[in-house]
Amino acid sequence: MPLVNLRTVLDHAAANHYGVAAFNVNNMEQIQAIMEAANETESPVIVQASRGARSYSQDNYLRHLMLAAVELYPHIPVVMHQDHGNSPKTCISAMENGFTSVMMDGSLLEDAKTPADYDYNVKVTQEVVKLAHAKGVSVEGEIGTLGSLEHKEPSAAPKAAEPHDADLEQEPEPEGAMSHLTDPEEAERFVADTKVDALAVAIGTSHGAYKFTRKPDGDILAMNVIEEIHRRLPNTHLVMHGSSSVPQELQDEIRKYGGKMNQTWGVPVEEIQRGIKHGVRKINVDTDNRMAMTGAIRKVFSLTPDKFDPRDYLKPAREAMKKVCIDRMVAFGQAGHARKIKV
Ligand code: G3H
Ligand code: 13P
Ligand code: ZN
């Protein structure tokens, strides 16, 4: 089957009470890891690319890799999603390159740093919804600002080069910055004003590995906000960003083979499962896969320093990412649903 849009998959997820992981990709091995995991678990999948990913991989490579994925696994519904589009222009170029879903992140201005006001957010999101829906492409919006409740500065979406501009370097995102929790009343108004297909909400999660300085409880991970938003918007698909769990074993593996990582905590899988009971349908996971691949590569370099064929370390890296994907697909409940989605 061809790539499907986000709405198709999330409507099925809502009707059948499960969540769907959205995994970030930058290269062939990551796409292969996701597709192999989806094939083994019979899961529908969301593959997403940030602006930085599109710039790194180049849209043409990415588009053809995704076409290869659907050609190899015709029974798996695959969504190709633009993660954190910073402007209508970015979303339009994603649609031109075959993406079937776009996130217009109008919670921040085009610099992907400065928190935007409500009217700006509505304006850019409405513009993208109009263009996207005319083409059958789905739209995710965001209200509230991602970031930690443990820190003091505003957060930013991942900063990235414009698509095709491979010369511009990515800056590391400021992890663990302050959140403006989503206001449930504003969320209700935003969905009515924009008609988005999915809504990303801020509940104290942040991008990257350093989310929490302790196992999160309700003081720093506001799952109650999700519950209130779902109460007001029972038919809206909610999205959790910054939802890597940063498992202890992946931290340990990186440290064991010479990596430097301070002790940190992510979003426990059981909290995500609680979210899924309250309208969360799309769960963004990137960091866990990055860590799994890095740990596996470090292991090969450390234990067999004589190896220099990239396949010797990319294969274990791909396997390690596949394992994370399978774990999440099973935990979120998407496993077993691939063939049930009628497109
Ligand atoms: O949104 C965050 C994802 O982890 C993508 O990060 O902009 O470094 O590709 P990136
Ligand atoms: P993590 O950094 O927790 O994997 O979050 C990824 C994300 O939200 C991508 O949009
Ligand atoms: Zn995100």
mmCIF file of N, CA, C and O in Angstrom, residues 45-123:
data_model
loop_
_atom_site.group_PDB
_atom_site.id
_atom_site.type_symbol
_atom_site.label_atom_id
_atom_site.label_comp_id
_atom_site.label_asym_id
_atom_site.label_seq_id
_atom_site.Cartn_x
_atom_site.Cartn_y
_atom_site.Cartn_z
ATOM 1 N N VAL A 45 2.994 1.975 11.496
ATOM 2 C CA VAL A 45 4.090 2.806 12.023
ATOM 3 C C VAL A 45 4.034 4.247 11.555
ATOM 4 O O VAL A 45 3.524 4.546 10.464
ATOM 5 N N ILE A 46 4.582 5.109 12.403
ATOM 6 C CA ILE A 46 4.791 6.511 12.027
ATOM 7 C C ILE A 46 6.302 6.735 12.002
ATOM 8 O O ILE A 46 6.981 6.530 13.012
ATOM 9 N N VAL A 47 6.782 7.105 10.823
ATOM 10 C CA VAL A 47 8.205 7.432 10.674
ATOM 11 C C VAL A 47 8.263 8.943 10.534
ATOM 12 O O VAL A 47 7.524 9.516 9.730
ATOM 13 N N GLN A 48 9.102 9.605 11.329
ATOM 14 C CA GLN A 48 9.108 11.064 11.233
ATOM 15 C C GLN A 48 10.520 11.602 11.053
ATOM 16 O O GLN A 48 11.500 11.021 11.502
ATOM 17 N N ALA A 49 10.574 12.735 10.347
ATOM 18 C CA ALA A 49 11.857 13.379 10.081
ATOM 19 C C ALA A 49 11.766 14.834 10.514
ATOM 20 O O ALA A 49 10.819 15.538 10.162
ATOM 21 N N SER A 50 12.739 15.244 11.294
ATOM 22 C CA SER A 50 12.826 16.653 11.692
ATOM 23 C C SER A 50 13.407 17.450 10.523
ATOM 24 O O SER A 50 13.867 16.867 9.534
ATOM 25 N N ARG A 51 13.444 18.752 10.660
ATOM 26 C CA ARG A 51 14.106 19.559 9.621
ATOM 27 C C ARG A 51 15.576 19.184 9.540
ATOM 28 O O ARG A 51 16.161 19.108 8.463
ATOM 29 N N GLY A 52 16.173 18.938 10.685
ATOM 30 C CA GLY A 52 17.576 18.538 10.700
ATOM 31 C C GLY A 52 17.781 17.213 9.987
ATOM 32 O O GLY A 52 18.764 17.027 9.263
ATOM 33 N N ALA A 53 16.840 16.292 10.170
ATOM 34 C CA ALA A 53 16.937 14.984 9.506
ATOM 35 C C ALA A 53 16.821 15.146 8.002
ATOM 36 O O ALA A 53 17.556 14.511 7.236
ATOM 37 N N ARG A 54 15.914 15.993 7.563
ATOM 38 C CA ARG A 54 15.738 16.208 6.113
ATOM 39 C C ARG A 54 16.979 16.856 5.513
ATOM 40 O O ARG A 54 17.377 16.549 4.393
ATOM 41 N N SER A 55 17.567 17.739 6.284
ATOM 42 C CA SER A 55 18.769 18.389 5.805
ATOM 43 C C SER A 55 19.939 17.401 5.752
ATOM 44 O O SER A 55 20.710 17.363 4.793
ATOM 45 N N TYR A 56 20.044 16.560 6.774
ATOM 46 C CA TYR A 56 21.133 15.573 6.849
ATOM 47 C C TYR A 56 21.009 14.516 5.758
ATOM 48 O O TYR A 56 21.977 14.189 5.075
ATOM 49 N N SER A 57 19.788 13.985 5.591
ATOM 50 C CA SER A 57 19.635 12.851 4.671
ATOM 51 C C SER A 57 19.340 13.295 3.240
ATOM 52 O O SER A 57 19.573 12.539 2.304
ATOM 53 N N GLN A 58 18.848 14.503 3.095
ATOM 54 C CA GLN A 58 18.370 15.074 1.827
ATOM 55 C C GLN A 58 17.023 14.448 1.457
ATOM 56 O O GLN A 58 16.849 13.236 1.505
ATOM 57 N N ASP A 59 16.099 15.315 1.062
ATOM 58 C CA ASP A 59 14.730 14.868 0.801
ATOM 59 C C ASP A 59 14.649 13.755 -0.242
ATOM 60 O O ASP A 59 13.853 12.828 -0.097
ATOM 61 N N ASN A 60 15.465 13.828 -1.273
ATOM 62 C CA ASN A 60 15.367 12.803 -2.335
ATOM 63 C C ASN A 60 15.725 11.427 -1.809
ATOM 64 O O ASN A 60 15.049 10.438 -2.102
ATOM 65 N N TYR A 61 16.805 11.343 -1.027
ATOM 66 C CA TYR A 61 17.186 10.055 -0.445
ATOM 67 C C TYR A 61 16.069 9.557 0.475
ATOM 68 O O TYR A 61 15.653 8.407 0.440
ATOM 69 N N LEU A 62 15.600 10.471 1.301
ATOM 70 C CA LEU A 62 14.589 10.097 2.292
ATOM 71 C C LEU A 62 13.321 9.591 1.604
ATOM 72 O O LEU A 62 12.753 8.554 1.973
ATOM 73 N N ARG A 63 12.892 10.323 0.581
ATOM 74 C CA ARG A 63 11.665 9.947 -0.119
ATOM 75 C C ARG A 63 11.800 8.543 -0.719
ATOM 76 O O ARG A 63 10.929 7.698 -0.574
ATOM 77 N N HIS A 64 12.925 8.285 -1.340
ATOM 78 C CA HIS A 64 13.098 6.974 -1.966
ATOM 79 C C HIS A 64 13.283 5.865 -0.944
ATOM 80 O O HIS A 64 12.840 4.731 -1.158
ATOM 81 N N LEU A 65 13.903 6.174 0.177
ATOM 82 C CA LEU A 65 14.018 5.157 1.238
ATOM 83 C C LEU A 65 12.632 4.791 1.767
ATOM 84 O O LEU A 65 12.329 3.624 2.030
ATOM 85 N N MET A 66 11.776 5.796 1.898
ATOM 86 C CA MET A 66 10.426 5.527 2.397
ATOM 87 C C MET A 66 9.606 4.751 1.362
ATOM 88 O O MET A 66 8.805 3.886 1.714
ATOM 89 N N LEU A 67 9.832 5.066 0.106
ATOM 90 C CA LEU A 67 9.131 4.302 -0.944
ATOM 91 C C LEU A 67 9.612 2.859 -0.937
ATOM 92 O O LEU A 67 8.831 1.918 -1.120
ATOM 93 N N ALA A 68 10.892 2.652 -0.679
ATOM 94 C CA ALA A 68 11.424 1.284 -0.574
ATOM 95 C C ALA A 68 10.764 0.565 0.604
ATOM 96 O O ALA A 68 10.426 -0.626 0.524
ATOM 97 N N ALA A 69 10.553 1.290 1.688
ATOM 98 C CA ALA A 69 9.952 0.678 2.885
ATOM 99 C C ALA A 69 8.544 0.161 2.584
ATOM 100 O O ALA A 69 8.200 -0.981 2.921
ATOM 101 N N VAL A 70 7.735 0.975 1.909
ATOM 102 C CA VAL A 70 6.362 0.515 1.626
ATOM 103 C C VAL A 70 6.336 -0.563 0.536
ATOM 104 O O VAL A 70 5.470 -1.430 0.534
ATOM 105 N N GLU A 71 7.326 -0.511 -0.339
ATOM 106 C CA GLU A 71 7.408 -1.542 -1.380
ATOM 107 C C GLU A 71 7.775 -2.890 -0.752
ATOM 108 O O GLU A 71 7.213 -3.934 -1.095
ATOM 109 N N LEU A 72 8.703 -2.867 0.199
ATOM 110 C CA LEU A 72 9.140 -4.115 0.838
ATOM 111 C C LEU A 72 8.107 -4.680 1.800
ATOM 112 O O LEU A 72 8.053 -5.882 2.032
ATOM 113 N N TYR A 73 7.311 -3.787 2.404
ATOM 114 C CA TYR A 73 6.345 -4.241 3.420
ATOM 115 C C TYR A 73 4.951 -3.709 3.066
ATOM 116 O O TYR A 73 4.415 -2.831 3.743
ATOM 117 N N PRO A 74 4.348 -4.229 1.993
ATOM 118 C CA PRO A 74 3.079 -3.652 1.513
ATOM 119 C C PRO A 74 1.913 -3.820 2.486
ATOM 120 O O PRO A 74 0.905 -3.127 2.366
ATOM 121 N N HIS A 75 2.069 -4.710 3.448
ATOM 122 C CA HIS A 75 0.970 -4.947 4.405
ATOM 123 C C HIS A 75 1.057 -4.024 5.628
ATOM 124 O O HIS A 75 0.188 -4.072 6.501
ATOM 125 N N ILE A 76 2.107 -3.212 5.699
ATOM 126 C CA ILE A 76 2.273 -2.325 6.872
ATOM 127 C C ILE A 76 1.846 -0.902 6.508
ATOM 128 O O ILE A 76 2.445 -0.280 5.617
ATOM 129 N N PRO A 77 0.847 -0.338 7.210
ATOM 130 C CA PRO A 77 0.527 1.075 6.971
ATOM 131 C C PRO A 77 1.652 1.953 7.555
ATOM 132 O O PRO A 77 1.996 1.834 8.730
ATOM 133 N N VAL A 78 2.210 2.803 6.703
ATOM 134 C CA VAL A 78 3.335 3.659 7.123
ATOM 135 C C VAL A 78 2.964 5.125 6.906
ATOM 136 O O VAL A 78 2.563 5.510 5.803
ATOM 137 N N VAL A 79 3.114 5.909 7.951
ATOM 138 C CA VAL A 79 2.907 7.364 7.850
ATOM 139 C C VAL A 79 4.281 8.019 7.769
ATOM 140 O O VAL A 79 5.185 7.665 8.522
ATOM 141 N N MET A 80 4.421 8.978 6.874
ATOM 142 C CA MET A 80 5.665 9.747 6.788
ATOM 143 C C MET A 80 5.364 11.162 7.268
ATOM 144 O O MET A 80 4.605 11.897 6.633
ATOM 145 N N HIS A 81 5.944 11.520 8.405
ATOM 146 C CA HIS A 81 5.523 12.732 9.110
ATOM 147 C C HIS A 81 6.672 13.734 9.258
ATOM 148 O O HIS A 81 7.794 13.355 9.619
ATOM 149 N N GLN A 82 6.363 15.000 9.009
ATOM 150 C CA GLN A 82 7.325 16.082 9.282
ATOM 151 C C GLN A 82 7.237 16.422 10.774
ATOM 152 O O GLN A 82 6.182 16.838 11.266
ATOM 153 N N ASP A 83 8.348 16.233 11.475
ATOM 154 C CA ASP A 83 8.381 16.538 12.906
ATOM 155 C C ASP A 83 8.764 18.014 13.089
ATOM 156 O O ASP A 83 9.706 18.503 12.462
ATOM 157 N N HIS A 84 8.039 18.722 13.937
ATOM 158 C CA HIS A 84 8.340 20.124 14.291
ATOM 159 C C HIS A 84 8.586 21.032 13.085
ATOM 160 O O HIS A 84 9.634 21.695 12.994
ATOM 161 N N GLY A 85 7.623 21.065 12.168
ATOM 162 C CA GLY A 85 7.705 22.068 11.103
ATOM 163 C C GLY A 85 7.686 23.447 11.743
ATOM 164 O O GLY A 85 6.826 23.738 12.579
ATOM 165 N N ASN A 86 8.602 24.312 11.370
ATOM 166 C CA ASN A 86 8.702 25.621 12.024
ATOM 167 C C ASN A 86 7.963 26.715 11.269
ATOM 168 O O ASN A 86 7.899 27.853 11.733
ATOM 169 N N SER A 87 7.436 26.376 10.077
ATOM 170 C CA SER A 87 6.739 27.398 9.283
ATOM 171 C C SER A 87 5.885 26.694 8.236
ATOM 172 O O SER A 87 6.148 25.531 7.891
ATOM 173 N N PRO A 88 4.895 27.408 7.690
ATOM 174 C CA PRO A 88 4.136 26.810 6.583
ATOM 175 C C PRO A 88 5.065 26.391 5.452
ATOM 176 O O PRO A 88 4.859 25.350 4.820
ATOM 177 N N LYS A 89 6.121 27.170 5.208
ATOM 178 C CA LYS A 89 7.057 26.849 4.114
ATOM 179 C C LYS A 89 7.672 25.460 4.299
ATOM 180 O O LYS A 89 7.754 24.665 3.364
ATOM 181 N N THR A 90 8.090 25.160 5.512
ATOM 182 C CA THR A 90 8.673 23.840 5.789
ATOM 183 C C THR A 90 7.642 22.744 5.548
ATOM 184 O O THR A 90 7.940 21.696 4.974
ATOM 185 N N CYS A 91 6.413 22.991 5.990
ATOM 186 C CA CYS A 91 5.358 21.967 5.823
ATOM 187 C C CYS A 91 5.032 21.781 4.344
ATOM 188 O O CYS A 91 4.801 20.656 3.883
ATOM 189 N N ILE A 92 5.024 22.876 3.591
ATOM 190 C CA ILE A 92 4.730 22.778 2.152
ATOM 191 C C ILE A 92 5.822 21.965 1.460
ATOM 192 O O ILE A 92 5.540 21.065 0.663
ATOM 193 N N SER A 93 7.074 22.216 1.800
ATOM 194 C CA SER A 93 8.144 21.458 1.127
ATOM 195 C C SER A 93 8.104 19.991 1.536
ATOM 196 O O SER A 93 8.456 19.108 0.757
ATOM 197 N N ALA A 94 7.641 19.716 2.753
ATOM 198 C CA ALA A 94 7.479 18.306 3.158
ATOM 199 C C ALA A 94 6.411 17.642 2.275
ATOM 200 O O ALA A 94 6.614 16.539 1.758
ATOM 201 N N MET A 95 5.289 18.339 2.099
ATOM 202 C CA MET A 95 4.202 17.769 1.269
ATOM 203 C C MET A 95 4.680 17.546 -0.153
ATOM 204 O O MET A 95 4.346 16.544 -0.787
ATOM 205 N N GLU A 96 5.491 18.475 -0.649
ATOM 206 C CA GLU A 96 6.024 18.323 -2.022
ATOM 207 C C GLU A 96 6.951 17.116 -2.122
ATOM 208 O O GLU A 96 7.203 16.604 -3.204
ATOM 209 N N ASN A 97 7.458 16.711 -0.988
ATOM 210 C CA ASN A 97 8.384 15.573 -0.984
ATOM 211 C C ASN A 97 7.740 14.285 -0.486
ATOM 212 O O ASN A 97 8.437 13.374 -0.050
ATOM 213 N N GLY A 98 6.429 14.240 -0.540
ATOM 214 C CA GLY A 98 5.738 12.979 -0.307
ATOM 215 C C GLY A 98 5.348 12.691 1.132
ATOM 216 O O GLY A 98 4.829 11.614 1.423
ATOM 217 N N PHE A 99 5.605 13.633 2.058
ATOM 218 C CA PHE A 99 5.165 13.400 3.436
ATOM 219 C C PHE A 99 3.636 13.358 3.454
ATOM 220 O O PHE A 99 2.981 14.150 2.783
ATOM 221 N N THR A 100 3.099 12.454 4.254
ATOM 222 C CA THR A 100 1.642 12.311 4.321
ATOM 223 C C THR A 100 1.071 12.954 5.590
ATOM 224 O O THR A 100 -0.131 12.863 5.852
ATOM 225 N N SER A 101 1.939 13.575 6.346
ATOM 226 C CA SER A 101 1.525 14.218 7.587
ATOM 227 C C SER A 101 2.575 15.258 7.958
ATOM 228 O O SER A 101 3.774 15.037 7.740
ATOM 229 N N VAL A 102 2.103 16.387 8.485
ATOM 230 C CA VAL A 102 3.059 17.428 8.882
ATOM 231 C C VAL A 102 2.699 17.969 10.259
ATOM 232 O O VAL A 102 1.531 18.066 10.624
ATOM 233 N N MET A 103 3.727 18.318 11.016
ATOM 234 C CA MET A 103 3.482 19.047 12.254
ATOM 235 C C MET A 103 3.794 20.516 11.976
ATOM 236 O O MET A 103 4.906 20.844 11.561
ATOM 237 N N MET A 104 2.793 21.368 12.188
ATOM 238 C CA MET A 104 3.066 22.805 12.178
ATOM 239 C C MET A 104 3.208 23.197 13.643
ATOM 240 O O MET A 104 2.210 23.291 14.369
ATOM 241 N N ASP A 105 4.444 23.370 14.072
ATOM 242 C CA ASP A 105 4.677 23.720 15.474
ATOM 243 C C ASP A 105 4.688 25.234 15.626
ATOM 244 O O ASP A 105 5.731 25.879 15.604
ATOM 245 N N GLY A 106 3.480 25.770 15.755
ATOM 246 C CA GLY A 106 3.328 27.218 15.922
ATOM 247 C C GLY A 106 3.365 27.633 17.380
ATOM 248 O O GLY A 106 3.055 28.772 17.710
ATOM 249 N N SER A 107 3.752 26.715 18.260
ATOM 250 C CA SER A 107 3.901 27.106 19.673
ATOM 251 C C SER A 107 5.150 27.969 19.824
ATOM 252 O O SER A 107 5.323 28.672 20.810
ATOM 253 N N LEU A 108 6.038 27.868 18.819
ATOM 254 C CA LEU A 108 7.252 28.684 18.789
ATOM 255 C C LEU A 108 7.267 29.458 17.477
ATOM 256 O O LEU A 108 6.666 29.032 16.494
ATOM 257 N N LEU A 109 7.981 30.584 17.467
ATOM 258 C CA LEU A 109 8.126 31.338 16.226
ATOM 259 C C LEU A 109 9.013 30.558 15.250
ATOM 260 O O LEU A 109 9.558 29.506 15.588
ATOM 261 N N GLU A 110 9.199 31.129 14.065
ATOM 262 C CA GLU A 110 9.931 30.423 13.006
ATOM 263 C C GLU A 110 11.362 30.073 13.416
ATOM 264 O O GLU A 110 11.954 29.125 12.886
ATOM 265 N N ASP A 111 11.924 30.817 14.383
ATOM 266 C CA ASP A 111 13.292 30.496 14.841
ATOM 267 C C ASP A 111 13.315 29.223 15.679
ATOM 268 O O ASP A 111 14.373 28.757 16.090
ATOM 269 N N ALA A 112 12.132 28.647 15.915
ATOM 270 C CA ALA A 112 11.994 27.407 16.700
ATOM 271 C C ALA A 112 12.546 27.560 18.119
ATOM 272 O O ALA A 112 12.961 26.589 18.749
ATOM 273 N N LYS A 113 12.535 28.790 18.613
ATOM 274 C CA LYS A 113 13.070 29.078 19.953
ATOM 275 C C LYS A 113 12.114 29.927 20.777
ATOM 276 O O LYS A 113 11.869 29.653 21.935
ATOM 277 N N THR A 114 11.618 30.979 20.128
ATOM 278 C CA THR A 114 10.848 31.973 20.877
ATOM 279 C C THR A 114 9.391 31.543 20.997
ATOM 280 O O THR A 114 8.735 31.281 19.977
ATOM 281 N N PRO A 115 8.869 31.454 22.230
ATOM 282 C CA PRO A 115 7.453 31.096 22.369
ATOM 283 C C PRO A 115 6.559 32.076 21.615
ATOM 284 O O PRO A 115 6.761 33.287 21.661
ATOM 285 N N ALA A 116 5.598 31.529 20.877
ATOM 286 C CA ALA A 116 4.700 32.364 20.069
ATOM 287 C C ALA A 116 3.411 32.624 20.845
ATOM 288 O O ALA A 116 3.081 31.884 21.773
ATOM 289 N N ASP A 117 2.665 33.668 20.419
ATOM 290 C CA ASP A 117 1.378 33.884 21.094
ATOM 291 C C ASP A 117 0.285 33.056 20.391
ATOM 292 O O ASP A 117 0.494 32.494 19.310
ATOM 293 N N TYR A 118 -0.861 33.013 21.030
ATOM 294 C CA TYR A 118 -1.962 32.174 20.553
ATOM 295 C C TYR A 118 -2.371 32.534 19.122
ATOM 296 O O TYR A 118 -2.562 31.662 18.272
ATOM 297 N N ASP A 119 -2.469 33.840 18.838
ATOM 298 C CA ASP A 119 -2.958 34.253 17.518
ATOM 299 C C ASP A 119 -1.997 33.839 16.401
ATOM 300 O O ASP A 119 -2.433 33.408 15.320
ATOM 301 N N TYR A 120 -0.700 33.966 16.656
ATOM 302 C CA TYR A 120 0.289 33.519 15.659
ATOM 303 C C TYR A 120 0.136 32.022 15.425
ATOM 304 O O TYR A 120 0.113 31.547 14.276
ATOM 305 N N ASN A 121 0.044 31.280 16.507
ATOM 306 C CA ASN A 121 -0.055 29.817 16.416
ATOM 307 C C ASN A 121 -1.277 29.414 15.584
ATOM 308 O O ASN A 121 -1.188 28.596 14.665
ATOM 309 N N VAL A 122 -2.406 30.046 15.883
ATOM 310 C CA VAL A 122 -3.631 29.722 15.141
ATOM 311 C C VAL A 122 -3.464 30.084 13.668
ATOM 312 O O VAL A 122 -3.815 29.296 12.777
ATOM 313 N N LYS A 123 -2.883 31.240 13.407
ATOM 314 C CA LYS A 123 -2.763 31.710 12.014
ATOM 315 C C LYS A 123 -1.936 30.732 11.173
ATOM 316 O O LYS A 123 -2.372 30.289 10.110
#
